[in-house]
Each structure stands twice: as C-alpha cells, then as structure tokens.
Short mmCIF file of C-alpha atoms and ligand atoms in Angstrom, two decimals:
data_model
loop_
_atom_site.label_atom_id
_atom_site.label_comp_id
_atom_site.label_asym_id
_atom_site.label_seq_id
_atom_site.Cartn_x
_atom_site.Cartn_y
_atom_site.Cartn_z
CA MET A 1 18.56 7.82 79.78
CA SER A 2 17.76 4.10 79.82
CA ARG A 3 20.45 1.86 78.43
CA ILE A 4 19.80 -0.82 75.84
CA ALA A 5 21.69 -4.08 75.35
CA TYR A 6 21.67 -6.42 72.39
CA VAL A 7 21.22 -10.01 73.59
CA ASN A 8 20.94 -12.94 71.19
CA GLY A 9 18.92 -11.19 68.52
CA GLN A 10 17.02 -8.61 70.55
CA TYR A 11 17.55 -5.09 71.81
CA VAL A 12 16.37 -5.08 75.42
CA PRO A 13 16.42 -2.63 78.33
CA HIS A 14 19.58 -3.08 80.37
CA LYS A 15 17.68 -4.18 83.46
CA ASP A 16 16.10 -7.05 81.50
CA ALA A 17 19.29 -8.08 79.69
CA ALA A 18 20.08 -11.62 80.83
CA ILE A 19 21.96 -14.74 79.85
CA HIS A 20 20.93 -18.29 80.69
CA VAL A 21 22.45 -19.82 83.87
CA GLU A 22 23.95 -22.60 81.75
CA ASP A 23 25.64 -20.25 79.31
CA ARG A 24 29.18 -21.52 78.91
CA GLY A 25 30.54 -18.02 79.32
CA TYR A 26 29.01 -17.92 82.78
CA GLN A 27 30.03 -21.44 83.79
CA PHE A 28 33.42 -21.92 82.12
CA ALA A 29 34.50 -18.45 80.93
CA ASP A 30 34.18 -20.17 77.54
CA GLY A 31 33.97 -17.04 75.44
CA VAL A 32 35.73 -14.07 73.93
CA TYR A 33 35.17 -10.33 73.70
CA GLU A 34 36.17 -7.07 72.09
CA VAL A 35 36.02 -3.46 73.22
CA CYS A 36 36.04 -0.68 70.60
CA GLU A 37 36.40 2.97 71.38
CA VAL A 38 33.56 5.26 70.31
CA TRP A 39 34.96 8.68 69.41
CA LYS A 40 32.89 11.58 68.16
CA ASP A 41 30.14 9.29 66.85
CA ASN A 42 32.57 6.89 65.20
CA ILE A 43 33.56 3.34 66.05
CA VAL A 44 37.36 3.33 66.05
CA ASP A 45 39.31 0.60 64.23
CA MET A 46 36.33 -1.74 63.95
CA PRO A 47 37.93 -3.79 61.11
CA ARG A 48 40.97 -4.59 63.25
CA HIS A 49 38.81 -5.42 66.27
CA LEU A 50 36.60 -7.74 64.22
CA ASP A 51 39.66 -9.40 62.67
CA ARG A 52 40.95 -10.10 66.17
CA LEU A 53 37.50 -11.32 67.28
CA GLY A 54 37.53 -13.74 64.35
CA ARG A 55 40.96 -14.98 65.35
CA SER A 56 39.95 -15.43 69.02
CA LEU A 57 36.83 -17.35 67.93
CA SER A 58 38.75 -19.56 65.58
CA GLU A 59 41.48 -20.34 68.17
CA LEU A 60 38.70 -21.58 70.49
CA ARG A 61 36.66 -23.20 67.69
CA ILE A 62 33.59 -21.07 68.42
CA GLY A 63 31.53 -20.02 65.39
CA TRP A 64 30.68 -16.44 64.43
CA PRO A 65 27.33 -15.57 66.04
CA MET A 66 26.25 -13.83 62.80
CA ALA A 67 27.78 -12.61 59.57
CA ARG A 68 30.50 -10.03 60.06
CA LYS A 69 28.53 -7.34 58.21
CA ALA A 70 25.52 -7.97 60.45
CA LEU A 71 27.72 -7.68 63.53
CA GLU A 72 29.09 -4.36 62.27
CA PHE A 73 25.49 -3.18 62.03
CA VAL A 74 24.60 -4.41 65.54
CA LEU A 75 27.61 -2.65 67.06
CA ALA A 76 26.68 0.64 65.38
CA GLU A 77 22.98 0.23 66.22
CA THR A 78 23.76 -0.44 69.90
CA VAL A 79 25.88 2.71 70.00
CA ARG A 80 23.07 4.67 68.31
CA ARG A 81 20.31 3.35 70.55
CA ASN A 82 22.33 4.25 73.64
CA LYS A 83 23.15 7.70 72.23
CA VAL A 84 26.81 7.16 72.98
CA HIS A 85 28.90 9.88 71.33
CA ASN A 86 32.13 9.07 73.19
CA GLY A 87 32.73 5.89 75.14
CA MET A 88 32.92 2.27 74.15
CA VAL A 89 31.05 -0.61 72.61
CA TYR A 90 31.53 -4.11 74.03
CA VAL A 91 30.81 -7.40 72.30
CA GLN A 92 31.00 -10.82 73.94
CA VAL A 93 30.54 -14.16 72.22
CA THR A 94 30.39 -17.45 74.12
CA ARG A 95 30.07 -21.09 73.10
CA GLY A 96 26.38 -20.90 73.94
CA VAL A 97 23.93 -22.54 76.30
CA SER A 98 24.15 -26.24 77.04
CA ARG A 99 23.83 -28.68 79.99
CA ARG A 100 26.97 -28.23 82.11
CA ASP A 101 29.70 -30.47 80.73
CA HIS A 102 33.32 -29.64 80.03
CA PHE A 103 33.17 -31.19 76.55
CA PHE A 104 32.04 -28.95 73.70
CA PRO A 105 28.25 -28.93 73.27
CA PRO A 106 26.61 -30.48 70.19
CA GLN A 107 27.26 -28.73 66.87
CA ASP A 108 23.76 -27.25 66.73
CA VAL A 109 24.24 -25.16 69.89
CA ALA A 110 24.46 -21.56 68.72
CA PRO A 111 27.00 -19.14 70.19
CA SER A 112 25.58 -16.49 72.53
CA ILE A 113 26.17 -12.85 71.79
CA VAL A 114 25.83 -9.72 73.89
CA VAL A 115 26.58 -6.15 72.82
CA THR A 116 26.54 -3.18 75.17
CA ALA A 117 27.61 0.44 74.81
CA ARG A 118 28.61 2.92 77.44
CA ALA A 119 29.38 6.62 77.40
CA SER A 120 32.46 8.10 79.03
CA SER A 121 33.67 11.63 79.55
CA PRO A 122 36.47 12.79 77.20
CA ALA A 123 37.15 15.66 79.66
CA ALA A 124 37.70 13.23 82.55
CA ALA A 125 40.01 11.11 80.37
CA GLU A 126 42.03 14.19 79.37
CA LYS A 127 42.33 15.22 83.00
CA GLN A 128 43.67 11.78 83.83
CA ALA A 129 46.12 11.91 80.92
CA GLU A 130 47.38 15.32 82.04
CA ALA A 131 48.15 13.91 85.48
CA GLY A 132 49.37 10.47 84.33
CA ILE A 133 48.81 7.23 86.20
CA SER A 134 50.78 5.02 88.58
CA VAL A 135 51.32 1.35 87.86
CA VAL A 136 52.19 -1.46 90.24
CA SER A 137 54.19 -4.53 89.22
CA PHE A 138 52.73 -7.99 89.71
CA PRO A 139 54.13 -11.49 88.99
CA GLU A 140 52.91 -12.90 85.66
CA ASN A 141 50.54 -15.71 86.58
CA ARG A 142 48.30 -16.09 83.53
CA TRP A 143 47.98 -18.98 81.10
CA PRO A 144 50.22 -18.82 78.01
CA ARG A 145 47.33 -18.08 75.60
CA VAL A 146 46.88 -14.44 76.55
CA ASP A 147 46.94 -13.73 72.80
CA ILE A 148 43.28 -14.88 72.80
CA LYS A 149 40.96 -12.19 74.14
CA THR A 150 38.93 -14.46 76.40
CA VAL A 151 36.52 -13.42 79.12
CA ALA A 152 38.60 -15.50 81.57
CA LEU A 153 39.97 -12.41 83.29
CA LEU A 154 40.23 -13.52 86.92
CA PRO A 155 44.05 -13.12 87.09
CA ASN A 156 43.66 -9.65 85.56
CA VAL A 157 40.95 -8.76 88.08
CA LEU A 158 43.19 -9.82 90.98
CA ALA A 159 46.28 -8.04 89.61
CA LYS A 160 44.38 -4.82 88.98
CA GLN A 161 42.74 -4.92 92.41
CA HIS A 162 46.18 -5.42 93.95
CA ALA A 163 47.41 -2.37 92.03
CA LYS A 164 44.43 -0.32 93.16
CA GLU A 165 44.94 -1.22 96.79
CA ALA A 166 48.61 -0.19 96.43
CA GLY A 167 47.55 3.21 95.07
CA GLY A 168 47.91 2.48 91.34
CA LYS A 169 45.60 2.52 88.33
CA GLU A 170 47.10 -0.41 86.46
CA ALA A 171 49.13 -3.55 87.17
CA TRP A 172 52.19 -4.41 85.08
CA TYR A 173 52.83 -8.13 84.81
CA VAL A 174 56.47 -9.14 85.17
CA ASP A 175 57.55 -12.56 83.88
CA ALA A 176 60.07 -15.02 85.35
CA ASP A 177 62.93 -13.27 83.46
CA GLY A 178 62.10 -9.92 85.06
CA ASN A 179 60.55 -8.55 81.86
CA VAL A 180 57.32 -6.59 81.72
CA THR A 181 54.74 -8.42 79.64
CA GLU A 182 51.74 -6.07 79.66
CA GLY A 183 49.18 -4.42 81.89
CA GLY A 184 46.09 -6.01 83.40
CA SER A 185 44.02 -4.44 80.62
CA THR A 186 46.58 -2.48 78.60
CA ASN A 187 49.82 -2.90 76.64
CA ALA A 188 52.99 -1.51 78.22
CA TRP A 189 55.50 0.88 76.65
CA ILE A 190 58.60 2.83 77.60
CA VAL A 191 60.63 5.60 75.97
CA THR A 192 64.34 5.02 76.53
CA ARG A 193 66.89 7.67 77.53
CA ASP A 194 67.88 7.89 73.85
CA ASN A 195 64.25 8.48 72.86
CA LYS A 196 63.41 5.08 71.45
CA LEU A 197 59.88 3.74 71.85
CA VAL A 198 59.93 0.18 73.16
CA THR A 199 57.12 -2.33 73.51
CA ARG A 200 57.18 -6.09 73.82
CA PRO A 201 56.77 -8.12 70.60
CA ALA A 202 53.26 -9.49 70.23
CA GLU A 203 54.31 -13.02 69.24
CA SER A 204 53.78 -14.34 72.76
CA GLY A 205 53.07 -13.25 76.31
CA ILE A 206 50.72 -10.39 75.48
CA LEU A 207 47.46 -9.54 73.79
CA LYS A 208 48.18 -7.96 70.42
CA GLY A 209 46.48 -4.67 71.20
CA ILE A 210 44.65 -2.80 68.47
CA THR A 211 45.68 0.49 70.08
CA ARG A 212 49.25 -0.80 70.18
CA ALA A 213 49.09 -1.46 66.42
CA ALA A 214 47.75 2.06 65.77
CA VAL A 215 50.51 3.59 67.91
CA LEU A 216 53.12 1.62 65.95
CA ASP A 217 51.57 3.00 62.74
CA LEU A 218 51.72 6.48 64.21
CA ALA A 219 55.35 6.07 65.28
CA LYS A 220 56.22 5.07 61.69
CA LYS A 221 54.27 7.99 60.26
CA GLU A 222 55.92 10.46 62.62
CA GLY A 223 59.38 9.03 61.99
CA LEU A 224 59.88 8.04 65.65
CA SER A 225 62.39 5.31 66.26
CA PHE A 226 60.91 2.25 67.94
CA GLU A 227 61.81 -1.30 68.85
CA GLU A 228 59.58 -4.28 69.52
CA ARG A 229 61.60 -6.06 72.18
CA ALA A 230 61.26 -7.21 75.76
CA PHE A 231 62.15 -4.67 78.45
CA SER A 232 62.75 -5.35 82.11
CA LEU A 233 61.07 -3.74 85.08
CA GLU A 234 64.51 -2.31 85.99
CA GLU A 235 64.81 -0.70 82.57
CA ALA A 236 61.30 0.73 82.94
CA TYR A 237 62.21 2.28 86.32
CA GLY A 238 65.03 4.16 84.58
CA ALA A 239 63.09 5.07 81.42
CA ARG A 240 62.55 8.63 80.24
CA GLU A 241 58.83 7.96 79.81
CA ALA A 242 56.35 5.15 80.18
CA PHE A 243 52.78 4.74 79.03
CA VAL A 244 50.03 2.20 78.44
CA THR A 245 47.67 1.71 75.51
CA ALA A 246 44.18 0.26 75.17
CA ALA A 247 40.95 1.12 73.42
CA SER A 248 39.59 2.23 76.79
CA THR A 249 42.54 4.48 77.74
CA LEU A 250 44.15 5.31 74.36
CA VAL A 251 47.71 6.47 75.11
CA MET A 252 47.86 6.99 78.87
CA PRO A 253 51.10 8.35 80.38
CA VAL A 254 52.60 6.50 83.35
CA VAL A 255 54.38 8.73 85.87
CA LYS A 256 55.21 6.19 88.57
CA ILE A 257 56.03 2.48 88.59
CA ASP A 258 55.94 0.95 92.06
CA ASP A 259 57.85 3.49 94.19
CA THR A 260 59.87 4.89 91.30
CA VAL A 261 58.96 8.21 89.71
CA ILE A 262 59.36 8.06 85.91
CA GLY A 263 61.21 10.93 84.23
CA ASN A 264 60.30 14.17 85.95
CA GLY A 265 57.08 12.74 87.35
CA HIS A 266 54.93 14.33 84.66
CA PRO A 267 53.51 12.87 81.44
CA GLY A 268 56.28 12.71 78.84
CA MET A 269 56.39 14.61 75.56
CA VAL A 270 56.34 11.50 73.37
CA ALA A 271 53.34 9.93 75.11
CA THR A 272 51.47 13.23 75.08
CA ARG A 273 52.11 13.74 71.37
CA LEU A 274 51.07 10.17 70.52
CA ARG A 275 47.86 10.74 72.45
CA GLN A 276 47.13 13.99 70.62
CA LEU A 277 47.74 12.48 67.18
CA PHE A 278 46.17 9.10 67.88
CA HIS A 279 43.04 9.44 65.78
CA THR A 280 44.98 10.58 62.72
CA VAL A 281 45.93 6.94 62.06
CA THR A 282 42.77 5.13 63.08
CA ASP A 283 39.93 3.84 60.92
CA LEU A 284 36.73 5.71 61.80
CA LYS A 285 33.32 4.26 61.00
CA ALA A 286 30.48 6.74 61.52
CA VAL A 287 27.55 5.25 63.47
N1 LIG B 301 46.27 -6.27 77.07
C1 LIG B 301 45.21 -6.71 77.77
C2 LIG B 301 45.40 -7.81 78.76
C3 LIG B 301 43.95 -6.16 77.55
O1 LIG B 301 42.88 -6.62 78.25
C4 LIG B 301 43.80 -5.11 76.62
C5 LIG B 301 42.49 -4.50 76.37
O2 LIG B 301 41.50 -4.84 76.93
C6 LIG B 301 44.93 -4.66 75.93
C7 LIG B 301 46.15 -5.27 76.17
C8 LIG B 301 44.84 -3.55 74.93
O3 LIG B 301 44.20 -3.98 73.76
P1 LIG B 301 43.42 -2.97 72.82
O4 LIG B 301 44.40 -1.90 72.46
O5 LIG B 301 43.03 -3.80 71.66
O6 LIG B 301 42.28 -2.43 73.61
#
C-alpha cells in the first residue's frame, strides 16, 4: 500500500513528500516533534501529546502551525489515509523556511508541518516484550533542555548506535553523579528489591514522557508504591526489575544492563502487568 504524508497543507504520496532545503528544521534542527501510539484504530493520549507539543513550541517561540482542533483532524486523517490500525503517528513542526541565518526569521514566516503515520506489528512487539531488552549505559552528553522535544537528536542517535553495536536495544544515559537520567528514546524505570517503582523526577534532566505519566497513573490506580527520585546505575544493576517506557515501546522490560543480568534474566512481574494494563488508563481517540 502506498504511504501518504501530510506536508504543509497537502496530503502527498510519500515519495513526493519533501521539505525545502532552507527549512530551519533541516539546517538548524530548529523544530519539535511528537509521536503518538496508534492502538486498535485509536490515537492514544493525543491531548497529553498536544499539550506537550504546545509547551515545546512555546519554549522555542515557534507558533502553532494550525489550530489545535485542525491538527487533531490532520493526525487522525493521516492515520486513516495510511490505513494504520496499530503503529504510530508522527508530527514535526519547524520554524519554517527562510534564508539561512541563525537569527529568527521575520514574523511572517510560517512554521512548517509534516505528519506521517506508520504501521507496526503488535505481535512482534509482544514477542520483544516477552523476551525483554538489553540496555547499555552511556555518559550523559546532551544539552540541559532535554525537557523540550526537539528534533535535535544527534546525541541520542550516537548513544543508541553505541548501544546497538554493544548488543543492546537502548542506551541509558548516566549523569556526572552516576545517576541514570533516561534512555535515548525512552524513560527509565526500576523496581527495587522491596517492590517500589522508581523513576527519575521530570523536573530536569529528562523528557517528561507521556507514557511515563500514564504508567504513574496506572501505578496509583493499582495501588503500587512508587517514588519519583534519582537512581544510580549501581542501584539499577541490583534492582529486581527494570523497564523503559515510550509511546513507541509502551512498557518494555529490561533484562540486562551492560553486563549485569537484571533479576532472574526474564521480564519482571510488575513490568509485565503494567504493560498488560497500560491501555486501561490512556485516553483513546477513535480515528
Ligand atoms: N525520553 C526521550 C529522550 C524520548 O525521545 C522519548 C520518546 O521519544 C521518551 C523519553 C518517552 O516519551 P513518550 O512516553 O512521550 O513517548
């Protein structure tokens, strides 16, 4: 089936989808993005994703490319046109097209917007979750504003490639104090020996994940005890369980960190249960 992308007001075949060479996203990584899960013909947690998009835009002083309601429609329409039943929808907004110059372009330059949607296999994801993934630690080397979901992902690309070449699926950033911040494209969690869920506070050092927020809601609903606090790589090595969260992976058990096997080397009970119950706490918008 041919894929369709939405580019600056038009739905176009994927092969013709293009952005100008002087788009500031291309030249300066001057843009932001969101990824929403598509689950059984629903866009998951779209309100939270669009709230975060609005925050990212406002932190960078980029305008909304269209009214929020219109954007909700475009996301759903892109999912529909691509016949994606399970997968994800991606939206990217940049500061627009202008002659290359570091300074912001004139006020009348409109932001650029691209929306794409892609199917993925729930069966393949479940298989991965049943096996669990390995993560590889990596020194934190990103700018301090990782709370903004910008397209400037070069450090994440390099960290994740390092992890892949070392046999892992994800990189875990470790800061100067020896604490895990987050993954290259996921938030990081552990379950302590006394069964407490722990994830780093979202005030600084991490992206405030939408999946993370849903898992915190789920932990409350299920009466699980949890703590938002920093945890060290050493503590993670000795944890009962570990897992990562993101819209693209949901709750994904971690069974190995560097050379250390976590727990009994199999996905933990807490992570598995959180994965099973995940969609009971999410907002679902039918496409
Ligand atoms: N942290 C980073 C660096 C990410 O890139 C992502 C997702 O792309 C996340 C965390 C998880 O965020 P979310 O749950 O909103 O997908």
